[in-house]
C-alpha atoms as a printed R data frame, in Angstrom:
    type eleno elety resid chain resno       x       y       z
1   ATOM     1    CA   UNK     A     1  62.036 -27.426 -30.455
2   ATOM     2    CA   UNK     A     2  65.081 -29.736 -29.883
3   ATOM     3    CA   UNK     A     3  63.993 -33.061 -27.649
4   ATOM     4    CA   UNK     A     4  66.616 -35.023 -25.670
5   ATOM     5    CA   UNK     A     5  65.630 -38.521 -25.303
6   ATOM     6    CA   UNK     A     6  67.949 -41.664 -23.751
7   ATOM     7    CA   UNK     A     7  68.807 -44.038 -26.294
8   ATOM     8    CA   UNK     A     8  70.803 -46.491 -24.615
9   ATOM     9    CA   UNK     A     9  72.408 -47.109 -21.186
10  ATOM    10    CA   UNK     A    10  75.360 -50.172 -21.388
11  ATOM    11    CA   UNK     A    11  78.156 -51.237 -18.925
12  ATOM    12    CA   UNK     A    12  80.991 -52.259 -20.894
13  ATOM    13    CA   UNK     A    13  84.849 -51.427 -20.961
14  ATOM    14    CA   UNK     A    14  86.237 -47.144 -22.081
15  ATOM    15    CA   UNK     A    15  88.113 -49.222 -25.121
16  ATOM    16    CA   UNK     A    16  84.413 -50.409 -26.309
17  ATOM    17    CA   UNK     A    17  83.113 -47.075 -26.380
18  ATOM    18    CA   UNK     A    18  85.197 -44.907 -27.597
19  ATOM    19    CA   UNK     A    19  85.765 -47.685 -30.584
20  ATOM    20    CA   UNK     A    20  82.331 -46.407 -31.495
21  ATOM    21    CA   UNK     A    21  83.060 -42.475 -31.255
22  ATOM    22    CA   UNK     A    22  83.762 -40.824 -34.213
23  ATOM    23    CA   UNK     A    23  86.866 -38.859 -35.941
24  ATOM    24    CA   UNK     A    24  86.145 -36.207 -35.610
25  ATOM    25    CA   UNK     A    25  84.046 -35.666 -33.576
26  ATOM    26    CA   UNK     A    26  84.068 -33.888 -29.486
27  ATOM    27    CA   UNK     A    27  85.005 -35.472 -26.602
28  ATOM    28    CA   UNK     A    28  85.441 -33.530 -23.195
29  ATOM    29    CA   UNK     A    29  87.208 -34.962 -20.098
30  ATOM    30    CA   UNK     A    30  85.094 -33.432 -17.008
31  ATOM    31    CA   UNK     A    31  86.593 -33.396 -13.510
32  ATOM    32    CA   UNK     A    32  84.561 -33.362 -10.811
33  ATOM    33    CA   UNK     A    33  85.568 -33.170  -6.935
34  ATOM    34    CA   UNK     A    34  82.566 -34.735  -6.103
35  ATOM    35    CA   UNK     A    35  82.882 -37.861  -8.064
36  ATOM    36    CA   UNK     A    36  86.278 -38.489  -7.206
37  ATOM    37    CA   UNK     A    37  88.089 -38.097 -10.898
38  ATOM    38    CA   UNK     A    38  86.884 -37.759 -14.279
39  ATOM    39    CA   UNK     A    39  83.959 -38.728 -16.793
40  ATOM    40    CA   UNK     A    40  84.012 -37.878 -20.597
41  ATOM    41    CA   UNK     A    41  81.036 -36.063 -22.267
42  ATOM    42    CA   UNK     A    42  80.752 -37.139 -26.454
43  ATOM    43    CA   UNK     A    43  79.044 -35.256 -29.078
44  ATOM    44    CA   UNK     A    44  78.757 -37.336 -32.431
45  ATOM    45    CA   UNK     A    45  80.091 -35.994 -35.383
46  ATOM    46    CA   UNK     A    46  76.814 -35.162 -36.315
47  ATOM    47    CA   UNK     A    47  75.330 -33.495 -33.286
48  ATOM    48    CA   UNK     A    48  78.549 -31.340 -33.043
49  ATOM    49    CA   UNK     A    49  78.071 -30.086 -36.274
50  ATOM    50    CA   UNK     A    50  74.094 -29.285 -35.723
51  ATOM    51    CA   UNK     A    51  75.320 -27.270 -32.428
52  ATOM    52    CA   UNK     A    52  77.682 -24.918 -34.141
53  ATOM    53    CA   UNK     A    53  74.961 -24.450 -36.904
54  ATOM    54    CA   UNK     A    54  72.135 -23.670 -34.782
55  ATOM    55    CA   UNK     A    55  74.581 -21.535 -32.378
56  ATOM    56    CA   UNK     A    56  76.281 -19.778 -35.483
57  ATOM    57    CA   UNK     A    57  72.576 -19.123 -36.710
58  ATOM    58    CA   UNK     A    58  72.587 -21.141 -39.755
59  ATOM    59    CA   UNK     A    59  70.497 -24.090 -40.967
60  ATOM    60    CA   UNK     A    60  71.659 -27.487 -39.876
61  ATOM    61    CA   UNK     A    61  73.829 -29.395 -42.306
62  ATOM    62    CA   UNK     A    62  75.801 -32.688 -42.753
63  ATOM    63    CA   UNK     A    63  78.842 -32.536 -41.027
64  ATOM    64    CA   UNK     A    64  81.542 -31.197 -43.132
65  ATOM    65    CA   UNK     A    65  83.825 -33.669 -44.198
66  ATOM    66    CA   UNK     A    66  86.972 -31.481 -42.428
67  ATOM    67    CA   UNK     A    67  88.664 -31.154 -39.096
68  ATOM    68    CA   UNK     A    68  87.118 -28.830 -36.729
69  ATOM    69    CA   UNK     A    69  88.374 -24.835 -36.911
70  ATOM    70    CA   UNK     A    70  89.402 -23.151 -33.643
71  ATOM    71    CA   UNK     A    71  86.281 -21.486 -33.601
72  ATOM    72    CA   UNK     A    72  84.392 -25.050 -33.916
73  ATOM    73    CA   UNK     A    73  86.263 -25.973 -30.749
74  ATOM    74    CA   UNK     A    74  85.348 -22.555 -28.763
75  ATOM    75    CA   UNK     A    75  81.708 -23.349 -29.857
76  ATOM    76    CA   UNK     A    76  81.673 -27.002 -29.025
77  ATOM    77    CA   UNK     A    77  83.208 -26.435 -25.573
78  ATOM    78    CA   UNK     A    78  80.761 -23.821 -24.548
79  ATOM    79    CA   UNK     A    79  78.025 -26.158 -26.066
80  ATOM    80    CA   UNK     A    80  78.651 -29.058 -23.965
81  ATOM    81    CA   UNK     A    81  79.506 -26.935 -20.852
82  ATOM    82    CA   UNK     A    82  76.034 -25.982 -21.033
83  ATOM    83    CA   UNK     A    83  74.436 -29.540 -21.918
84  ATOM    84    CA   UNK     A    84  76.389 -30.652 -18.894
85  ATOM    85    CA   UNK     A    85  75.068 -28.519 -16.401
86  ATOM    86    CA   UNK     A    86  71.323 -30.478 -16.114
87  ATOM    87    CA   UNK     A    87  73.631 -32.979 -14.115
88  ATOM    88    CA   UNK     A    88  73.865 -30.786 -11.395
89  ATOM    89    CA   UNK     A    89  69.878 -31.246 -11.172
90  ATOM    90    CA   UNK     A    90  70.189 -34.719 -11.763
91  ATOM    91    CA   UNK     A    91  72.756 -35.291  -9.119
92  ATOM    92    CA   UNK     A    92  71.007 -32.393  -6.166
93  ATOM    93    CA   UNK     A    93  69.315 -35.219  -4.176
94  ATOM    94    CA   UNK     A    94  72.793 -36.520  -3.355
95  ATOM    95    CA   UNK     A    95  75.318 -34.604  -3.535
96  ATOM    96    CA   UNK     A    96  76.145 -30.665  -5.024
97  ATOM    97    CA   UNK     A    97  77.926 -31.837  -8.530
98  ATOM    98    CA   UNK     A    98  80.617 -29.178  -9.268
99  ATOM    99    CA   UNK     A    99  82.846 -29.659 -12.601
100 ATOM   100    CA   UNK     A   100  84.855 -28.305 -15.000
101 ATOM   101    CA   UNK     A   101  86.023 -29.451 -18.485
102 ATOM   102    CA   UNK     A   102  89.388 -30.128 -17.911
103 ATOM   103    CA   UNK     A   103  90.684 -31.143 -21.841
104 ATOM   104    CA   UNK     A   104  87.917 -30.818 -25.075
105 ATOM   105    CA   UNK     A   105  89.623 -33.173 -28.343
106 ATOM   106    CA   UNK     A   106  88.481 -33.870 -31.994
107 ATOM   107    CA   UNK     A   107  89.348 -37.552 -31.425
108 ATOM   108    CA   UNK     A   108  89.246 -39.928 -28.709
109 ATOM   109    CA   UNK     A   109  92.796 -41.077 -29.203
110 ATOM   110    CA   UNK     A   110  93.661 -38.170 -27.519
111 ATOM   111    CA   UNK     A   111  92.035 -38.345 -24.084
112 ATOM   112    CA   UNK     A   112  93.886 -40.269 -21.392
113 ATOM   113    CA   UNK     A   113  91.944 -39.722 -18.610
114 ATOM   114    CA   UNK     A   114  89.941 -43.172 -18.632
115 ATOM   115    CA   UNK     A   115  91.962 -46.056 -19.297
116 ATOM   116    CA   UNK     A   116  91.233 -48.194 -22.255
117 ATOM   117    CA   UNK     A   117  90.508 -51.210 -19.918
118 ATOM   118    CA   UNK     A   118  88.736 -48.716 -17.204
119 ATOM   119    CA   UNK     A   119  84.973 -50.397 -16.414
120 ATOM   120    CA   UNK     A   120  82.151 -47.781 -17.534
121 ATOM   121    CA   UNK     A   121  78.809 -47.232 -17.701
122 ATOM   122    CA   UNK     A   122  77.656 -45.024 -20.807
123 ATOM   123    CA   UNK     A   123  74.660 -43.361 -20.951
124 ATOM   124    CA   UNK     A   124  73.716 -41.982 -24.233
125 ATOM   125    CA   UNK     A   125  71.169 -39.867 -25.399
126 ATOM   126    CA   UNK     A   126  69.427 -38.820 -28.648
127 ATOM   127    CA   UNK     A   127  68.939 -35.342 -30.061
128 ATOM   128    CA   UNK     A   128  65.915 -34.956 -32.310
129 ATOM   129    CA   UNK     A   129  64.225 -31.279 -34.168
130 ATOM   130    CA   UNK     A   130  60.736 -31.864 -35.730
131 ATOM   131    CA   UNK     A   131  61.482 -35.370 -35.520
132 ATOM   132    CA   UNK     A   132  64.456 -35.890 -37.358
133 ATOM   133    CA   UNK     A   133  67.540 -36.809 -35.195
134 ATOM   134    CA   UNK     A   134  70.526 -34.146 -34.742
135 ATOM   135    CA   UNK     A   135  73.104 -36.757 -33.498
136 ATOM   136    CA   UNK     A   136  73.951 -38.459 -30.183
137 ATOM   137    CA   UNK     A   137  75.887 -37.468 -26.616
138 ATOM   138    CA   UNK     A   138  76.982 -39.775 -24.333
139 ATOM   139    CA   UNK     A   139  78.105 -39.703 -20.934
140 ATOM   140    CA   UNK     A   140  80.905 -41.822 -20.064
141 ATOM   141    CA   UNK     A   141  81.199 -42.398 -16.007
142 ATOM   142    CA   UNK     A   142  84.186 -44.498 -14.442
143 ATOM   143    CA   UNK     A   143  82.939 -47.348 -12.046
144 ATOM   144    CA   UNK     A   144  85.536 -45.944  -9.910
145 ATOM   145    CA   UNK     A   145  83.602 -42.499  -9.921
146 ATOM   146    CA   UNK     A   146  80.202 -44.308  -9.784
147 ATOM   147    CA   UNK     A   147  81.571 -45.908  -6.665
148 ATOM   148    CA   UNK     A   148  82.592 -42.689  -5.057
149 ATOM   149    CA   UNK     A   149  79.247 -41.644  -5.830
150 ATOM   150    CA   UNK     A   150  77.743 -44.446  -3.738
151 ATOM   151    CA   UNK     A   151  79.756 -43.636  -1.333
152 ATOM   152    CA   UNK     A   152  77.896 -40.497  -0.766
153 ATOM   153    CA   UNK     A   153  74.184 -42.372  -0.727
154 ATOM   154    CA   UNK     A   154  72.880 -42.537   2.818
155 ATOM   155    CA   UNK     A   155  72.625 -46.280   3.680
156 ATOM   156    CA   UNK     A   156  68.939 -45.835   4.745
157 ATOM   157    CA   UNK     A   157  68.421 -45.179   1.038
158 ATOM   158    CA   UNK     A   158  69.909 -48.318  -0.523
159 ATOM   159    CA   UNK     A   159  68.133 -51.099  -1.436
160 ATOM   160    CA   UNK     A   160  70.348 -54.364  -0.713
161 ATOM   161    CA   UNK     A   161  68.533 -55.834  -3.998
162 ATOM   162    CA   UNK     A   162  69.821 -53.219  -5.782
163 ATOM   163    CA   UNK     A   163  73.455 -53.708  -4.535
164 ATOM   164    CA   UNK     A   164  73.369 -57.382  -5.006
165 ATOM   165    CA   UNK     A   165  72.320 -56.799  -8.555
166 ATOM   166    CA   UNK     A   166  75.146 -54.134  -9.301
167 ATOM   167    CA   UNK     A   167  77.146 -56.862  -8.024
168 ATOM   168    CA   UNK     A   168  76.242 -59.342 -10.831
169 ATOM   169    CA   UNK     A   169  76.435 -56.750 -13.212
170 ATOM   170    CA   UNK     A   170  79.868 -55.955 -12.606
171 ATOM   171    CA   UNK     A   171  81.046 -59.772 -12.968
172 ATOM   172    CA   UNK     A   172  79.659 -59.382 -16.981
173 ATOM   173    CA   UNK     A   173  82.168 -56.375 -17.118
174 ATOM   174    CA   UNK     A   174  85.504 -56.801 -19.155
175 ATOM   175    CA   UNK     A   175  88.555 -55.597 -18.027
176 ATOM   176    CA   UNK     A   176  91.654 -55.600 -19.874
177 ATOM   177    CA   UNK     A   177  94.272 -57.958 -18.086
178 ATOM   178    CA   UNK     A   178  98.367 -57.731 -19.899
179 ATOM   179    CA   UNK     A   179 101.133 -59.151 -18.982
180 ATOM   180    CA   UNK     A   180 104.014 -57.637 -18.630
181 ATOM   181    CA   UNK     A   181 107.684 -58.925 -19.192
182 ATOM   182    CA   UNK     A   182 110.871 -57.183 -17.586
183 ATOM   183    CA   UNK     A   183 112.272 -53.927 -19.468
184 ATOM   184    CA   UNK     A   184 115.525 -53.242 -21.207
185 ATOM   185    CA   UNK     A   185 117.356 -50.448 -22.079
186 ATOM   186    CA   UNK     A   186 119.676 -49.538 -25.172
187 ATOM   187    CA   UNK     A   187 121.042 -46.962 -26.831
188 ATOM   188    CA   UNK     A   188 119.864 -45.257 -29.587
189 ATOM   189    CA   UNK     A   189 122.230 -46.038 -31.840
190 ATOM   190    CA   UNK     A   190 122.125 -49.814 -31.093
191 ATOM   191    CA   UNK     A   191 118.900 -49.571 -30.980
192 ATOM   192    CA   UNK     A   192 118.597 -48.251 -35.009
193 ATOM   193    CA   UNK     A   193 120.989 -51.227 -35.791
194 ATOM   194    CA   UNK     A   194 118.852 -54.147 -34.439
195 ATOM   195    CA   UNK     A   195 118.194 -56.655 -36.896
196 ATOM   196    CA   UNK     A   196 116.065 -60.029 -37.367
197 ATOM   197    CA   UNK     A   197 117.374 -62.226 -35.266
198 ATOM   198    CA   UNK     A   198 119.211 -59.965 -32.285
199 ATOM   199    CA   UNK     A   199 118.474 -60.919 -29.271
200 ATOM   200    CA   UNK     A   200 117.855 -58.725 -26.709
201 ATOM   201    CA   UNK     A   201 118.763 -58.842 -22.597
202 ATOM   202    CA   UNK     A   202 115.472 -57.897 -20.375
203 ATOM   203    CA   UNK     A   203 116.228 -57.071 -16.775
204 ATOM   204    CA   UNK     A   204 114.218 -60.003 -15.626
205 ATOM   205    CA   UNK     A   205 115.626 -63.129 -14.772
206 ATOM   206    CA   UNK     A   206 114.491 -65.814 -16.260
207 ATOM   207    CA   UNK     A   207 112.807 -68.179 -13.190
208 ATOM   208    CA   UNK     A   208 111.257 -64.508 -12.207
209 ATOM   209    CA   UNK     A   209 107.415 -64.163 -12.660
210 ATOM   210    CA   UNK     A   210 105.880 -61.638 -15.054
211 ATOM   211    CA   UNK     A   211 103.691 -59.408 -13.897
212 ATOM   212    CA   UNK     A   212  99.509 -59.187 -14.641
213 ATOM   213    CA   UNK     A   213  98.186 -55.693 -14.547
214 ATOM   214    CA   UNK     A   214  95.021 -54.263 -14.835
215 ATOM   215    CA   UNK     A   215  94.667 -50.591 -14.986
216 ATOM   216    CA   UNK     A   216  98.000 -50.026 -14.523
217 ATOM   217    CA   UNK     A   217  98.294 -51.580 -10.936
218 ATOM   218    CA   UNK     A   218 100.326 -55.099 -10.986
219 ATOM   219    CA   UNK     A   219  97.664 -57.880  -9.166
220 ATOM   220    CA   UNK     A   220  99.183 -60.923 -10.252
221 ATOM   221    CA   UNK     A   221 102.192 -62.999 -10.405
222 ATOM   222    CA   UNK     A   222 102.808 -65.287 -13.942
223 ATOM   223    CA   UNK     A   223 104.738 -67.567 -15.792
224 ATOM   224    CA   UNK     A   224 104.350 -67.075 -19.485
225 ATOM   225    CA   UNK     A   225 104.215 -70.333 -21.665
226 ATOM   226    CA   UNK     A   226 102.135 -71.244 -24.919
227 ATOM   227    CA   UNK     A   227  99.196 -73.836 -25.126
228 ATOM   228    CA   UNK     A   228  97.409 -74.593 -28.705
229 ATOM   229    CA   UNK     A   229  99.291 -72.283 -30.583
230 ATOM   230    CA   UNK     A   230  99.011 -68.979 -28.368
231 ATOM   231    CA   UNK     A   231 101.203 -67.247 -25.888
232 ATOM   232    CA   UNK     A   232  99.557 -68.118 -22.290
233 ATOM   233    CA   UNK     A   233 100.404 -67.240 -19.076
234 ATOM   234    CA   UNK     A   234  99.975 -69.432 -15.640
235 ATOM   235    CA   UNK     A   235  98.602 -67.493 -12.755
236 ATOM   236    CA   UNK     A   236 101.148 -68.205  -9.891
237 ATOM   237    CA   UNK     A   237  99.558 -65.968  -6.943
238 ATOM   238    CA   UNK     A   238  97.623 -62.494  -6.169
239 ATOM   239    CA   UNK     A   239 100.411 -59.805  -5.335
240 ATOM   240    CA   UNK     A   240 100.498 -59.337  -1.642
């Protein structure tokens, strides 16, 4: 008998977690109408290569030190089609949770549906048979899904404590903040020629703010500087 237990539930930043995912290993990107976009579903290394034992009907093994074959990937993405389905349950007293797994990869360098610097909760759960543990899954929801969620909750059935206390949670969440400087282009060939000590033209003048972005979406206006050694940037104004 195989027993699903939660190990750990943390709200942190996608770049955080999927530092922590293996390679190999499977991660899906599930869309869901309902939430509003996607979450990721992660099977450790180990745990993915328990499923496609058990399913294939052998005896469960260390994973192999290999990429996963075709047929590994066909296994793993029926596997966690299926361990994804209990969320439907999960989710019934709210809302009707439909999904579908819109990319499966080995690696999570290859999934671009969260954005490094995207704020997350991760919920993550243990896998044990006859007490010995098969692996780990986690699931990975946006805040911006999570807040599409709570869209959906009937305000009779939200406690203000609880809302306050999201609240304070969220202020403990990083985000990833850059900086951006104007853009240049060049051609190829010039650009194979550059040397130490070239300088190059950006299309930004220079009394012109740079940019601060998070998530992609420009928020502030900066002047970049140094203090103590480091590049720093003075926060001029919110965009408007």
């Amino acid at each position: 008998t195989v027993s699903v237990t939660r190990a750990d539930a943390v709200q942190t930043s996608y770049s955080n977690v999927s530092r922590e995912m293996d390679i190999p290993s499977s991660v899906a990107s599930v869309h869901s109408n309902a939430l509003g976009g996607f979450f990721i579903a992660h099977l450790d290394a180990t745990l993915s290569s328990a499923l496609i034992d058990i399913k294939l009907g052998g005896q469960v093994r260390p994973p192999p030190d290999r990429w996963p074959t075709s047929v590994d990937v066909a296994v793993l993405t029926m596997m966690v089609d299926k361990l994804i389905s209990p969320l439907q349950e999960a989710f019934r007293p709210v809302f009707a949770l439909d999904y579908s797994i819109a990319n499966f990869e080995t690696s999570p360098n290859f999934v671009f549906e969260v954005a490094p610097g995207d704020p997350v909760v991760a919920y993550k759960y243990e896998f044990t048979h006859d007490e010995n543990s098969l692996g780990e899954m986690t699931f990975v929801f946006p805040f911006s899904s999570l807040q599409h969620l709570l869209s959906k909750v009937p305000t009779s059935l939200v406690d203000p404590a609880d809302e306050e206390q999201e609240a304070m949670a969220l202020d403990d969440v990083e985000v990833e903040l850059r900086a951006m400087v104007g853009p240049t282009s060049v051609a190829v060939g010039e650009f194979l020629s550059l040397q130490p000590g070239d300088v190059l033209v950006l299309d930004q003048w220079a009394d012109q703010p740079s940019i601060g972005m998070v998530h992609g979406v420009p928020l502030l206006e900066l002047t970049i500087g140094a203090t103590s050694g480091h590049v720093a940037a003075v926060v001029e104004r919110w965009k408007e």
